[in-house]
């Protein structure tokens, strides 16, 4: 679906929306043109990435064409025709929508204060703007299951569901693994999986995004935060070389509580995989390497500030004959450029760790290559070496500088620990590898780095598309971002060269 | 024996003076509270009577602060200079006539009976200006300096009127001995009191009382402190016991001035219609008269606003001094007539 | 320019002393009027339902906190005094606060939280006294803020009455 082969030629016709002339695509429904004209048309069942079905009926607009009198139509199921005159704000449209809204709210519980969707729920927004204050219905609301478990990722609240069927269509059309269906008829319709089987697949998280109300929620995010308390930052996913555009959401400048896909037509459309969505552990502040540390024979890990750590690093690198510089594929293009300068100055061998393909690859988004900036570093002139090649090359060098987040874990815990003791090992990483005891650790100097949520830069994805990562939250005190670290190191080296 | 008697008298009089000063601090707060429909201090002791004690303890426990750049010697000397003259003047005030306690003849209830008692009082109360101006100068603070300057100018100006008015009484009584002044008035007839001397006495009393207000830096002439303009005036930088000494000096000066007014104009210890009253009645009478003036000090303070500085100087030089001089002339005329 | 018209003083007034005496008489009379001071800790000011004291959380009669941690008071608070973290419950009402902190040093007693609350869970109580020796001690947590519905009842009735007006 994502593979962008030959695009069919797009035909456009001229229509008028609220007095604005728009070149509307004929392969898209009328609502697409209305939204393009920046008019506000509420929509629940329509999703630009899914086929339109017109089940919610809320997107009604008044359309006048030719000599026919103006009629109220459902914009998501009306094809565009040349010469249409659309009014989204007419009284007829508003009245129809209001009536439609009353039906939608007939069985929708009024528990916005509890609902996790509150704040980013279009049903809430529109009923606040347009709806009436009190319901007129005398019949009781539907009593359905409030906590229906749909596997490891998703929890379904059937009462809140407005039966827009976005989730059903998503499962059918995007990962093409139909698992959800609308069961029952009329007012007994509910969303269900067949035989109550749990959902499977690597794209379940998107269900919570496509659900226009709070019916499908992420278990990991349930009742964790109110969405208006989240600071949202545009970024890119680093779990594979696709580099999906994401929004990183931070609660009170601290914990990253949610990562969501950001619409990017060229890379990931509206979707992302669960691997990237739930890769939050990597950003946790627990066990971070703050400042710099060195093994000391008497005191265990000797902690000191980054400034002093850089002095030590400069001394070590000056003494090295031809150091091996091993970068992590998480380094940004900017950091890679600085690192290449360092490599030239030290006359070293510069490579990045090229990890093996993993089994997560699919034909939708995940490439199975856990190296987000592979293309960017290769284009800069980095040598791609597999972990094994690096470990075997290490013995040929008196010093090895491993730099970038997760670089140690990419080399493998055993592999990293088996680095020859004759080689001097400098590790610049976000965290120390597990179980590093003074005495059996190969590390001679370690300096903490900022994670990709704490620094800014660019990655180039596997298709050569350059996308930014932005700083979503401040780095812990005493942690520098990699560019600043490298520039300071270069400065120190230059000073030492002049002095010698 | 005379030494022992002197010792007892001294301890009685000074004890009485200090107690009066302490009671005055409480009375000041209590009366101001009454005037402003408040309650005043009522937490320490029954009805707050132990408040002065608590204040004293507080003053002792407070931190002593000497400002940077202060002249330390003079800074320390100033509170003493303010308190000591006020306390010394009380030595010549006769509190009662012939006194016999438990068969012990104390003679006149006064520490000493100087021929020039009035001169002594005026001389020493004039000295108290040094405490203010030295304190203001030594603090090395603009507020203190301004307060000290103003106060000294004010005190010097009003001292003139004070002395002129006192001279009237000297002329009427024909003596500077305070005992003599009282004895002249002590005839059993209250009309013999100087304040009842036609015109001269009344004008003299009013002038003298107002001048004592200025002399002791009390409202409405408290330019030395003047909180809204000068923070705390000359004692801005003072804390703890040094501040307490200034405070004590002020209240002692008030007490002495009230005593002096009583002696000069209200017949001192003379009891109306009872010429040879026992000493205790005389003492009680003296205290009652003095208490009225002390009350007046407080009463005026909580009634009148502060003068403007130029108004104060105008009043002193252009009104008080001429009237005091005229009054002195009048007294002369009165004496030559009778 | 404003020309201030000052009243011409009479001769008597210009003599000054009689006016001073008049003032003294007034203050003397004042000394015998009833006093207005209230002895505060012993005689507390009576409070009414209108008193807008410190915010408190209601505990319903079944022992559960009324708050569902919707965060509206947190959002409405102009002083950023409120911090709420929610958690899931097994009850029909799925959500309740895990942490509900009000920094009383920040709270300005404006009552916006009470107004914002959709669940009648936070009310401005009649509690006014606030003292502690540390700043941390004045960040009240949920247990310190909980009050039974009965203690807050006058205020609840008052707020309902006010809200009915709109």
mmCIF file of C-alpha atoms in Angstrom, chain A residues 76-203:
data_model
loop_
_atom_site.group_PDB
_atom_site.id
_atom_site.type_symbol
_atom_site.label_atom_id
_atom_site.label_comp_id
_atom_site.label_asym_id
_atom_site.label_seq_id
_atom_site.Cartn_x
_atom_site.Cartn_y
_atom_site.Cartn_z
ATOM 1 C CA UNK A 76 -17.715 11.751 2.167
ATOM 2 C CA UNK A 77 -19.890 9.731 -0.186
ATOM 3 C CA UNK A 78 -20.456 12.384 -2.836
ATOM 4 C CA UNK A 79 -18.155 12.289 -5.834
ATOM 5 C CA UNK A 80 -16.789 15.609 -7.016
ATOM 6 C CA UNK A 81 -18.271 17.039 -10.201
ATOM 7 C CA UNK A 82 -17.280 20.151 -12.061
ATOM 8 C CA UNK A 83 -19.272 23.251 -11.165
ATOM 9 C CA UNK A 84 -20.421 22.133 -7.732
ATOM 10 C CA UNK A 85 -21.198 24.984 -5.369
ATOM 11 C CA UNK A 86 -20.769 23.778 -1.788
ATOM 12 C CA UNK A 87 -21.870 25.606 1.345
ATOM 13 C CA UNK A 88 -20.683 23.912 4.529
ATOM 14 C CA UNK A 89 -22.149 26.550 6.828
ATOM 15 C CA UNK A 90 -25.713 26.821 5.542
ATOM 16 C CA UNK A 91 -28.617 26.513 7.912
ATOM 17 C CA UNK A 92 -29.801 23.316 6.246
ATOM 18 C CA UNK A 93 -26.409 21.682 6.669
ATOM 19 C CA UNK A 94 -26.163 22.760 10.276
ATOM 20 C CA UNK A 95 -29.659 21.542 11.102
ATOM 21 C CA UNK A 96 -29.047 18.165 9.512
ATOM 22 C CA UNK A 97 -25.768 17.760 11.293
ATOM 23 C CA UNK A 98 -27.355 18.719 14.574
ATOM 24 C CA UNK A 99 -30.055 16.102 14.186
ATOM 25 C CA UNK A 100 -27.457 13.551 13.175
ATOM 26 C CA UNK A 101 -25.410 14.459 16.225
ATOM 27 C CA UNK A 102 -28.364 13.897 18.487
ATOM 28 C CA UNK A 103 -28.644 10.343 17.192
ATOM 29 C CA UNK A 104 -24.932 9.753 17.583
ATOM 30 C CA UNK A 105 -25.134 10.936 21.184
ATOM 31 C CA UNK A 106 -28.250 8.898 21.874
ATOM 32 C CA UNK A 107 -26.224 5.982 23.191
ATOM 33 C CA UNK A 108 -22.895 7.674 23.743
ATOM 34 C CA UNK A 109 -22.160 7.915 27.477
ATOM 35 C CA UNK A 110 -21.556 11.372 28.918
ATOM 36 C CA UNK A 111 -18.338 10.436 30.658
ATOM 37 C CA UNK A 112 -15.935 12.866 29.023
ATOM 38 C CA UNK A 113 -14.325 13.612 32.421
ATOM 39 C CA UNK A 114 -13.325 9.961 32.613
ATOM 40 C CA UNK A 115 -12.697 9.293 28.934
ATOM 41 C CA UNK A 116 -9.101 9.353 27.754
ATOM 42 C CA UNK A 117 -10.072 10.784 24.391
ATOM 43 C CA UNK A 118 -11.398 13.977 25.955
ATOM 44 C CA UNK A 119 -9.448 16.871 24.578
ATOM 45 C CA UNK A 120 -8.689 15.276 21.221
ATOM 46 C CA UNK A 121 -12.174 13.871 20.569
ATOM 47 C CA UNK A 122 -13.982 15.398 17.592
ATOM 48 C CA UNK A 123 -17.342 14.179 18.888
ATOM 49 C CA UNK A 124 -16.718 16.169 22.045
ATOM 50 C CA UNK A 125 -15.594 19.232 20.117
ATOM 51 C CA UNK A 126 -18.530 19.191 17.769
ATOM 52 C CA UNK A 127 -21.200 18.483 20.358
ATOM 53 C CA UNK A 128 -19.756 21.321 22.391
ATOM 54 C CA UNK A 129 -19.947 23.643 19.406
ATOM 55 C CA UNK A 130 -23.210 22.502 17.890
ATOM 56 C CA UNK A 131 -25.055 20.051 20.111
ATOM 57 C CA UNK A 132 -27.868 20.706 22.469
ATOM 58 C CA UNK A 133 -27.342 20.728 26.200
ATOM 59 C CA UNK A 134 -29.817 18.043 27.118
ATOM 60 C CA UNK A 135 -30.915 14.825 25.498
ATOM 61 C CA UNK A 136 -34.565 14.387 24.607
ATOM 62 C CA UNK A 137 -34.496 10.607 24.544
ATOM 63 C CA UNK A 138 -36.621 8.838 27.156
ATOM 64 C CA UNK A 139 -35.392 5.336 26.369
ATOM 65 C CA UNK A 140 -32.477 4.005 28.417
ATOM 66 C CA UNK A 141 -29.024 4.011 26.892
ATOM 67 C CA UNK A 142 -27.510 0.810 25.607
ATOM 68 C CA UNK A 143 -25.736 -1.159 28.335
ATOM 69 C CA UNK A 144 -22.692 -2.830 26.864
ATOM 70 C CA UNK A 145 -19.274 -3.955 27.893
ATOM 71 C CA UNK A 146 -17.148 -1.061 29.181
ATOM 72 C CA UNK A 147 -13.899 -3.010 29.369
ATOM 73 C CA UNK A 148 -13.594 -5.436 26.487
ATOM 74 C CA UNK A 149 -10.079 -6.792 26.202
ATOM 75 C CA UNK A 150 -8.859 -6.928 22.603
ATOM 76 C CA UNK A 151 -5.411 -8.407 23.158
ATOM 77 C CA UNK A 152 -2.250 -6.896 24.537
ATOM 78 C CA UNK A 153 -2.544 -3.471 23.010
ATOM 79 C CA UNK A 154 -6.146 -2.350 22.765
ATOM 80 C CA UNK A 155 -9.042 -2.057 25.180
ATOM 81 C CA UNK A 156 -12.554 -1.572 23.750
ATOM 82 C CA UNK A 157 -15.370 0.336 25.418
ATOM 83 C CA UNK A 158 -18.442 -0.691 23.436
ATOM 84 C CA UNK A 159 -20.687 1.941 25.027
ATOM 85 C CA UNK A 160 -18.579 4.776 23.699
ATOM 86 C CA UNK A 161 -18.444 3.312 20.189
ATOM 87 C CA UNK A 162 -20.404 5.236 17.548
ATOM 88 C CA UNK A 163 -20.054 2.442 14.973
ATOM 89 C CA UNK A 164 -18.154 4.495 12.422
ATOM 90 C CA UNK A 165 -16.319 1.298 11.394
ATOM 91 C CA UNK A 166 -13.000 3.076 10.907
ATOM 92 C CA UNK A 167 -11.293 0.312 12.905
ATOM 93 C CA UNK A 168 -12.884 -2.405 10.801
ATOM 94 C CA UNK A 169 -11.786 -0.740 7.593
ATOM 95 C CA UNK A 170 -8.308 -0.040 8.937
ATOM 96 C CA UNK A 171 -7.755 -3.701 9.694
ATOM 97 C CA UNK A 172 -9.061 -4.673 6.280
ATOM 98 C CA UNK A 173 -7.280 -2.072 4.225
ATOM 99 C CA UNK A 174 -3.975 -1.152 5.813
ATOM 100 C CA UNK A 175 -2.349 -4.234 7.322
ATOM 101 C CA UNK A 176 -4.870 -6.284 5.325
ATOM 102 C CA UNK A 177 -5.490 -8.629 8.222
ATOM 103 C CA UNK A 178 -9.243 -8.318 8.816
ATOM 104 C CA UNK A 179 -9.916 -9.150 12.444
ATOM 105 C CA UNK A 180 -12.652 -6.769 13.561
ATOM 106 C CA UNK A 181 -16.242 -6.669 12.392
ATOM 107 C CA UNK A 182 -19.517 -4.966 13.120
ATOM 108 C CA UNK A 183 -21.672 -7.690 14.635
ATOM 109 C CA UNK A 184 -25.413 -7.552 15.155
ATOM 110 C CA UNK A 185 -27.977 -5.468 13.348
ATOM 111 C CA UNK A 186 -29.566 -2.069 13.852
ATOM 112 C CA UNK A 187 -29.336 -0.790 17.393
ATOM 113 C CA UNK A 188 -27.755 -4.060 18.486
ATOM 114 C CA UNK A 189 -24.638 -3.518 16.396
ATOM 115 C CA UNK A 190 -21.352 -3.780 18.226
ATOM 116 C CA UNK A 191 -17.698 -3.983 17.279
ATOM 117 C CA UNK A 192 -16.250 -7.428 17.911
ATOM 118 C CA UNK A 193 -13.507 -9.811 17.017
ATOM 119 C CA UNK A 194 -14.476 -13.183 15.744
ATOM 120 C CA UNK A 195 -15.085 -15.581 18.604
ATOM 121 C CA UNK A 196 -13.610 -12.972 20.964
ATOM 122 C CA UNK A 197 -10.107 -13.754 19.800
ATOM 123 C CA UNK A 198 -7.476 -11.222 20.753
ATOM 124 C CA UNK A 199 -6.123 -8.962 18.018
ATOM 125 C CA UNK A 200 -2.774 -9.754 16.530
ATOM 126 C CA UNK A 201 -0.297 -8.040 14.259
ATOM 127 C CA UNK A 202 2.176 -5.233 14.510
ATOM 128 C CA UNK A 203 -0.240 -2.421 13.648
#
